[in-house]
Tab-separated table of N, CA and C in Angstrom:
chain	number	residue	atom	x	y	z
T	1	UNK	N	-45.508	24.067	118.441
T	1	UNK	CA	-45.110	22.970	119.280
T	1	UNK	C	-44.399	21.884	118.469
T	2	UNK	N	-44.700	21.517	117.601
T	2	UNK	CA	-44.186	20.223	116.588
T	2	UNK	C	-42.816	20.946	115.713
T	3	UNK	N	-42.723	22.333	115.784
T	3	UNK	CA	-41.242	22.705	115.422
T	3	UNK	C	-40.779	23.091	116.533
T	4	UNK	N	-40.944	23.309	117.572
T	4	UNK	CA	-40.026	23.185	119.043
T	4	UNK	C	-39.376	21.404	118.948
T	5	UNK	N	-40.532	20.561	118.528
T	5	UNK	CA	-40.131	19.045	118.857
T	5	UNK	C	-39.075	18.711	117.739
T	6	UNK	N	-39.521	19.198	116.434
T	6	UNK	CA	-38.461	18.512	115.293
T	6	UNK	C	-37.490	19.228	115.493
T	7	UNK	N	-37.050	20.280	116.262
T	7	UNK	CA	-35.906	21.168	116.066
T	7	UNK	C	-34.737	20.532	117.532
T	8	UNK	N	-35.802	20.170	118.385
T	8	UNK	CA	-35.113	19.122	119.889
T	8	UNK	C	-34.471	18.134	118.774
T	9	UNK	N	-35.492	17.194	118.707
T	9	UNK	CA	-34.923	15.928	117.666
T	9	UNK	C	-33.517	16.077	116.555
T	10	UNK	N	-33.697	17.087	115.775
T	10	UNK	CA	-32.840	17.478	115.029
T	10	UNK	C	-30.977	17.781	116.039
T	11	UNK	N	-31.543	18.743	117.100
T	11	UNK	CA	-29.735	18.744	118.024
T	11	UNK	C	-29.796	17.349	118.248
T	12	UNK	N	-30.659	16.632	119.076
T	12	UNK	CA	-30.480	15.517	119.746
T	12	UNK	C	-29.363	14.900	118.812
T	13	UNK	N	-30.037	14.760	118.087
T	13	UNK	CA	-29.538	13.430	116.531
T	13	UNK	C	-28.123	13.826	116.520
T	14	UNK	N	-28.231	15.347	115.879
T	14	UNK	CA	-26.535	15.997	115.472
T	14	UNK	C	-25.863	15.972	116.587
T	15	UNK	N	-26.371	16.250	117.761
T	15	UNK	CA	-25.184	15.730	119.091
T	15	UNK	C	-24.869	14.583	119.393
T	16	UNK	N	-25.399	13.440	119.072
T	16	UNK	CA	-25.665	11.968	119.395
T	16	UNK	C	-24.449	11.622	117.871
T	17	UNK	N	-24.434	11.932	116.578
T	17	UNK	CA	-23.330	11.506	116.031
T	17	UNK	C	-21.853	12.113	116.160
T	18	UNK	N	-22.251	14.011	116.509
T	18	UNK	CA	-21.313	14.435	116.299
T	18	UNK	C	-20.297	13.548	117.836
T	19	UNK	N	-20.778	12.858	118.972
T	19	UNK	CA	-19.971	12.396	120.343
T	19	UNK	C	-19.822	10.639	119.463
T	20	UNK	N	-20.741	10.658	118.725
T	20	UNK	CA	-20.377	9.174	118.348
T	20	UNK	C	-18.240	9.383	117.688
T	21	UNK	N	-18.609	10.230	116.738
T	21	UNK	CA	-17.886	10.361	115.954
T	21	UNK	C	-16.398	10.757	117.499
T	22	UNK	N	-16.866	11.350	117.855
T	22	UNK	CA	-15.648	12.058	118.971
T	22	UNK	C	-14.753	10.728	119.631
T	23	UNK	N	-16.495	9.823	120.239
T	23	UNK	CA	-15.714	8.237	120.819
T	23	UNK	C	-14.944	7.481	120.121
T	24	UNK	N	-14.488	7.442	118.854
T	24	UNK	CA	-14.543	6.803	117.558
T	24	UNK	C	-12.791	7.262	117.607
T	25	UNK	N	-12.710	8.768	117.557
T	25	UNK	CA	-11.381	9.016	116.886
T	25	UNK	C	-11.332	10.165	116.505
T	26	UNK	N	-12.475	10.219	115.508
T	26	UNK	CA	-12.424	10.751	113.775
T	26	UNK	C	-12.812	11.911	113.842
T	27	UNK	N	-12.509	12.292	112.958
T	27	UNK	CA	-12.013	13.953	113.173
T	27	UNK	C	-12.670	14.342	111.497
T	28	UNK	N	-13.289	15.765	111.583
T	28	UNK	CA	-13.724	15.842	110.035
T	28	UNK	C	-12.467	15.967	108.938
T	29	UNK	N	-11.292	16.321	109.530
T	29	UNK	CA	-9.967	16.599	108.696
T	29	UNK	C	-9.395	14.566	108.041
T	30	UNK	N	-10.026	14.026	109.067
T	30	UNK	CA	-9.382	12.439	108.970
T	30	UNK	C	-10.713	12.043	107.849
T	31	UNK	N	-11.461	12.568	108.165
T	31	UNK	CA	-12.455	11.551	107.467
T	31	UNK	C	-12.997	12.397	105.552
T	32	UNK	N	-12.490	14.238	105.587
T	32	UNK	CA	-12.036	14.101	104.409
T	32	UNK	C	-10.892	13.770	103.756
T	33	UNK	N	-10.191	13.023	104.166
T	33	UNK	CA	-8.254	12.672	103.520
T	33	UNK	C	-8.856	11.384	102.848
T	34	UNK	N	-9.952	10.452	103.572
T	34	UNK	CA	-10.571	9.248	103.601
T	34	UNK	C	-11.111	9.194	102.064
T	35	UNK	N	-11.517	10.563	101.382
T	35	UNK	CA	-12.211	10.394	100.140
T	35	UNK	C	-11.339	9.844	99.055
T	36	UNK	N	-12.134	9.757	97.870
T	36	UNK	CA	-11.311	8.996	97.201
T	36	UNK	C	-11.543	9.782	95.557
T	37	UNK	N	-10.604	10.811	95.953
T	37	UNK	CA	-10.381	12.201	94.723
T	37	UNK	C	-9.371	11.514	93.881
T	38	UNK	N	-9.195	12.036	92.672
T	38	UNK	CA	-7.950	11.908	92.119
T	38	UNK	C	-8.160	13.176	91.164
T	39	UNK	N	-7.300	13.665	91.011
T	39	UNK	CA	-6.942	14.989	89.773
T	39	UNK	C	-5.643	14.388	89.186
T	40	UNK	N	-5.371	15.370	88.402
T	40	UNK	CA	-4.552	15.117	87.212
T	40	UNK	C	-3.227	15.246	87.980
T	41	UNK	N	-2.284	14.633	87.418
T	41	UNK	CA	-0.852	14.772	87.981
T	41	UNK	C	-0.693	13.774	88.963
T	42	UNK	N	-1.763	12.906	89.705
T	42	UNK	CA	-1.596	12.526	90.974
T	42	UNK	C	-0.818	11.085	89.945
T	43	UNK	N	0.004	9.945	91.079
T	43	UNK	CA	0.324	8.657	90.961
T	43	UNK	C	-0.243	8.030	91.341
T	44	UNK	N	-0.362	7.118	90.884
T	44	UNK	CA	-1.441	5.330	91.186
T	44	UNK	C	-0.965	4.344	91.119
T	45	UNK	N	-1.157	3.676	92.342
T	45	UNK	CA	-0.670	2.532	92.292
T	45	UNK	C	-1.320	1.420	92.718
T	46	UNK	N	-1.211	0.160	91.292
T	46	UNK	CA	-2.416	-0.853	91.264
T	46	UNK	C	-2.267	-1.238	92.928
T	47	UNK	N	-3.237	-1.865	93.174
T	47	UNK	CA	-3.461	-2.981	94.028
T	47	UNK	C	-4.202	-4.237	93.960
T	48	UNK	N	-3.921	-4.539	92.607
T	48	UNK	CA	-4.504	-5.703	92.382
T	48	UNK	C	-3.780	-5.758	90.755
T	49	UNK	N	-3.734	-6.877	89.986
T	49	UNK	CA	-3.449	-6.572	88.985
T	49	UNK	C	-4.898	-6.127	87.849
T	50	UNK	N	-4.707	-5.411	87.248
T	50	UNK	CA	-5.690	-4.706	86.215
T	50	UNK	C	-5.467	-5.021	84.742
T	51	UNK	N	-6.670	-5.233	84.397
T	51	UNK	CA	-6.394	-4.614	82.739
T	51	UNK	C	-7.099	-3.288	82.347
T	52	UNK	N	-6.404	-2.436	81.528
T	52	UNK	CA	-6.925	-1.242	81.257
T	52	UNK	C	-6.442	-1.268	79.557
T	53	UNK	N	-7.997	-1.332	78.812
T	53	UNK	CA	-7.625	-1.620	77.322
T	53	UNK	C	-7.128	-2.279	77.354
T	54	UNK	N	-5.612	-2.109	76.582
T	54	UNK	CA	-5.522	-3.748	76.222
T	54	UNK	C	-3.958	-4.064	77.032
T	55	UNK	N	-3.407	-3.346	78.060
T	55	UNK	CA	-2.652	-2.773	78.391
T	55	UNK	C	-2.949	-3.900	79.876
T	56	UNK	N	-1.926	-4.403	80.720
T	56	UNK	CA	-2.078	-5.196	81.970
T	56	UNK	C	-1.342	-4.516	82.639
T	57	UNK	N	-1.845	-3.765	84.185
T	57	UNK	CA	-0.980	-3.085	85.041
T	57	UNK	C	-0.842	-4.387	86.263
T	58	UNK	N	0.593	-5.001	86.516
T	58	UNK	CA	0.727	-5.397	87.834
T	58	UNK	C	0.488	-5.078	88.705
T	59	UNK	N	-0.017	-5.864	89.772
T	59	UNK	CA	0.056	-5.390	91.248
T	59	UNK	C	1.642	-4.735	91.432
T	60	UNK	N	1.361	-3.391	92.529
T	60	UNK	CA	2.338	-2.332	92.467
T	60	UNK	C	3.047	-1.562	91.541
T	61	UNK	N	2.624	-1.626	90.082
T	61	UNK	CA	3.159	-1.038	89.380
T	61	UNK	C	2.192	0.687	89.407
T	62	UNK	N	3.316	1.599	89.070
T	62	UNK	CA	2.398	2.999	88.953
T	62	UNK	C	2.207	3.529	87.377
T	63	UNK	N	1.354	4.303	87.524
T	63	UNK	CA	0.635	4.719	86.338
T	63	UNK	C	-0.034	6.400	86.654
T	64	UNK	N	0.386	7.326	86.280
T	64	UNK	CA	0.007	8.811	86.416
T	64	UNK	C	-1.307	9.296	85.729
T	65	UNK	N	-1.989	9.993	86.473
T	65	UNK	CA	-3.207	10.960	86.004
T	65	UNK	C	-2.660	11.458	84.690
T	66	UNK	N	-3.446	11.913	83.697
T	66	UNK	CA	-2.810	12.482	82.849
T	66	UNK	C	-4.155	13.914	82.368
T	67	UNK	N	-4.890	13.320	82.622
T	67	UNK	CA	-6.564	14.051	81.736
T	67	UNK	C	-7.878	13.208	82.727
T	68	UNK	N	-8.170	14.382	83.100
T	68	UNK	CA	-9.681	14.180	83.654
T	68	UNK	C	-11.130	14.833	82.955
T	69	UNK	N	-11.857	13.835	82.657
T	69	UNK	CA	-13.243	14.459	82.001
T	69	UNK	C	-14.159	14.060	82.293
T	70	UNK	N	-15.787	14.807	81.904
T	70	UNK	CA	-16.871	14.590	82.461
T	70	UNK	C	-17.392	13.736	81.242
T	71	UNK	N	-18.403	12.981	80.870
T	71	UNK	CA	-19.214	12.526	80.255
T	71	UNK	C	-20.959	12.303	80.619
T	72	UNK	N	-21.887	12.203	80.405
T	72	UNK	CA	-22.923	11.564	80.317
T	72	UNK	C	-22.814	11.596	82.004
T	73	UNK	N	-22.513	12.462	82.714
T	73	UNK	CA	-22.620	12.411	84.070
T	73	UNK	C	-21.484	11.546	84.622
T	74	UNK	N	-21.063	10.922	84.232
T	74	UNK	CA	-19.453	10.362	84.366
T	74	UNK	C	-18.446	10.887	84.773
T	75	UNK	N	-17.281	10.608	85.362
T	75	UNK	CA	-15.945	10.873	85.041
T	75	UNK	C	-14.976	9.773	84.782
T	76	UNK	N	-14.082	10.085	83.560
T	76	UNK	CA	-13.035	9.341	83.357
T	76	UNK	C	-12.071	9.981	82.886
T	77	UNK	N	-10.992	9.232	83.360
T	77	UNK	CA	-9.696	9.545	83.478
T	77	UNK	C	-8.823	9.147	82.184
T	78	UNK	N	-7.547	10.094	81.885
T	78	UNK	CA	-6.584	9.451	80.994
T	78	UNK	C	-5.199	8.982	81.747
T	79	UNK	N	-4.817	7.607	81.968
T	79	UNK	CA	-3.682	7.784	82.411
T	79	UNK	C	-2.842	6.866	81.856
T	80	UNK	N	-1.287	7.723	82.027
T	80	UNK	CA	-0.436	6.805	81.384
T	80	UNK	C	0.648	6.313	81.946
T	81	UNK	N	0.688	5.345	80.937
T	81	UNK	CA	1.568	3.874	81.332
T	81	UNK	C	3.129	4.385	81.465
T	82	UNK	N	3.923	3.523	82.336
T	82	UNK	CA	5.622	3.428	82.002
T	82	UNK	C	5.477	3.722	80.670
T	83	UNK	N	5.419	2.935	80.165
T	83	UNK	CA	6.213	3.111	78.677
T	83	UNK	C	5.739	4.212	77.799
T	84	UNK	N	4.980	4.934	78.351
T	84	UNK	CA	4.528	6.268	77.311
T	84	UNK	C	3.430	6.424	76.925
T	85	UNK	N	2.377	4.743	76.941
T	85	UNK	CA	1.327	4.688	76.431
T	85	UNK	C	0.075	5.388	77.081
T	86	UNK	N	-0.317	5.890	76.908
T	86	UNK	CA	-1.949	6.955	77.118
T	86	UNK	C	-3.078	5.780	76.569
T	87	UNK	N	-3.552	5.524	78.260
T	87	UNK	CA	-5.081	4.368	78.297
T	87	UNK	C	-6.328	5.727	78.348
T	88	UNK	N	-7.065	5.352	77.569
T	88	UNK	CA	-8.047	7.323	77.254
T	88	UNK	C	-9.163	6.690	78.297
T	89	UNK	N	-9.640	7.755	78.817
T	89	UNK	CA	-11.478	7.480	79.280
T	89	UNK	C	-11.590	6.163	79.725
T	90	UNK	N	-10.573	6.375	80.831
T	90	UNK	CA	-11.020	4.900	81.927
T	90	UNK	C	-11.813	5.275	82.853
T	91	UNK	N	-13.349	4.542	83.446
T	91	UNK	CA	-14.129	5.475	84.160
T	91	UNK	C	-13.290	5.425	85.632
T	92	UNK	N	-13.489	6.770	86.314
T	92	UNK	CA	-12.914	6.704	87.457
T	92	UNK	C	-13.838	5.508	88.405
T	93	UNK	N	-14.393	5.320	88.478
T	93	UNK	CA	-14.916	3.866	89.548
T	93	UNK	C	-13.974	2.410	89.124
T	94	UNK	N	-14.014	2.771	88.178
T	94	UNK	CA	-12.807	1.504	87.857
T	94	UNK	C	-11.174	1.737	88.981
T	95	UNK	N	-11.143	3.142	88.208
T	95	UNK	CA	-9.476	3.559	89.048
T	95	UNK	C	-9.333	3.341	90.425
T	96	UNK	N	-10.387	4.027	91.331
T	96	UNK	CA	-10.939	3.800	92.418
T	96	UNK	C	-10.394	2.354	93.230
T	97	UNK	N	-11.011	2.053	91.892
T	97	UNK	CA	-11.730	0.073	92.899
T	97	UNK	C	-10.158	-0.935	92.891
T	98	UNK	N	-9.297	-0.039	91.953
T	98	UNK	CA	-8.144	-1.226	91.569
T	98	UNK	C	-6.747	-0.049	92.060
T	99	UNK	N	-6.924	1.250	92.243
T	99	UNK	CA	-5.715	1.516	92.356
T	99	UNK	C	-5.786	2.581	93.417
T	100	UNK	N	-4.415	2.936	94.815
T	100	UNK	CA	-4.540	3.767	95.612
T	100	UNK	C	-3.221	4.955	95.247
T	101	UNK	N	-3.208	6.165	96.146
T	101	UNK	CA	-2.253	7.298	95.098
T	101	UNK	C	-1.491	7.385	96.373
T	102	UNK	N	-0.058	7.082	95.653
T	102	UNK	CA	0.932	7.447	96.119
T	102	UNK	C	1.325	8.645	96.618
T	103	UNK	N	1.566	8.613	97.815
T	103	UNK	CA	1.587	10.126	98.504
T	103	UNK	C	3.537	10.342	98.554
T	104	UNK	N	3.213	11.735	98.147
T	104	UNK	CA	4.830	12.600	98.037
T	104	UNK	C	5.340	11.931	99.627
């Protein structure tokens, strides 16, 4: 009887967000585009001005993926500047918080 009830409860719930989500818009294809990936090769572009090392990116200026790595449960990124320069092991929550990727 009490897994007849948690198993009611359980559709209830998943039908009750999956119509939330329906009233809303959002679509599972919209709401993974929404994440916030970056791989290597992609472009970035500040939205705010940054410092990275010792290096100052303007608001709207771009800056390319170059090297992605894991650390200590981490990830950080290598990316480089206009002028050639390679900023090493910037953590991606930083990249995230200050810069969005330019779509082809």
């Amino acid at each position: 009887m009490r897994l007849t009830r948690a198993l009611a409860a359980a559709v209830l719930l998943f039908a009750s967000d999956a119509a939330i989500e329906a009233a809303s818009g959002a679509t599972p294809a919209a709401e993974a585009s929404k994440e916030k990936t970056v791989e290597v090769g992609d472009v970035l572009r500040a939205t705010t001005d940054v410092s990275l090392d010792e290096a100052v990116i303007r608001k709207g200026s771009t800056v390319s993926v170059s090297r992605k790595s894991r650390a200590a449960g981490r990830v950080y990124l290598d990316v480089a500047l206009a002028d050639g320069h390679v900023v090493r092991a910037v953590p991606l929550a930083n990249i995230v918080k200050s810069f969005e990727r330019v779509e082809d």
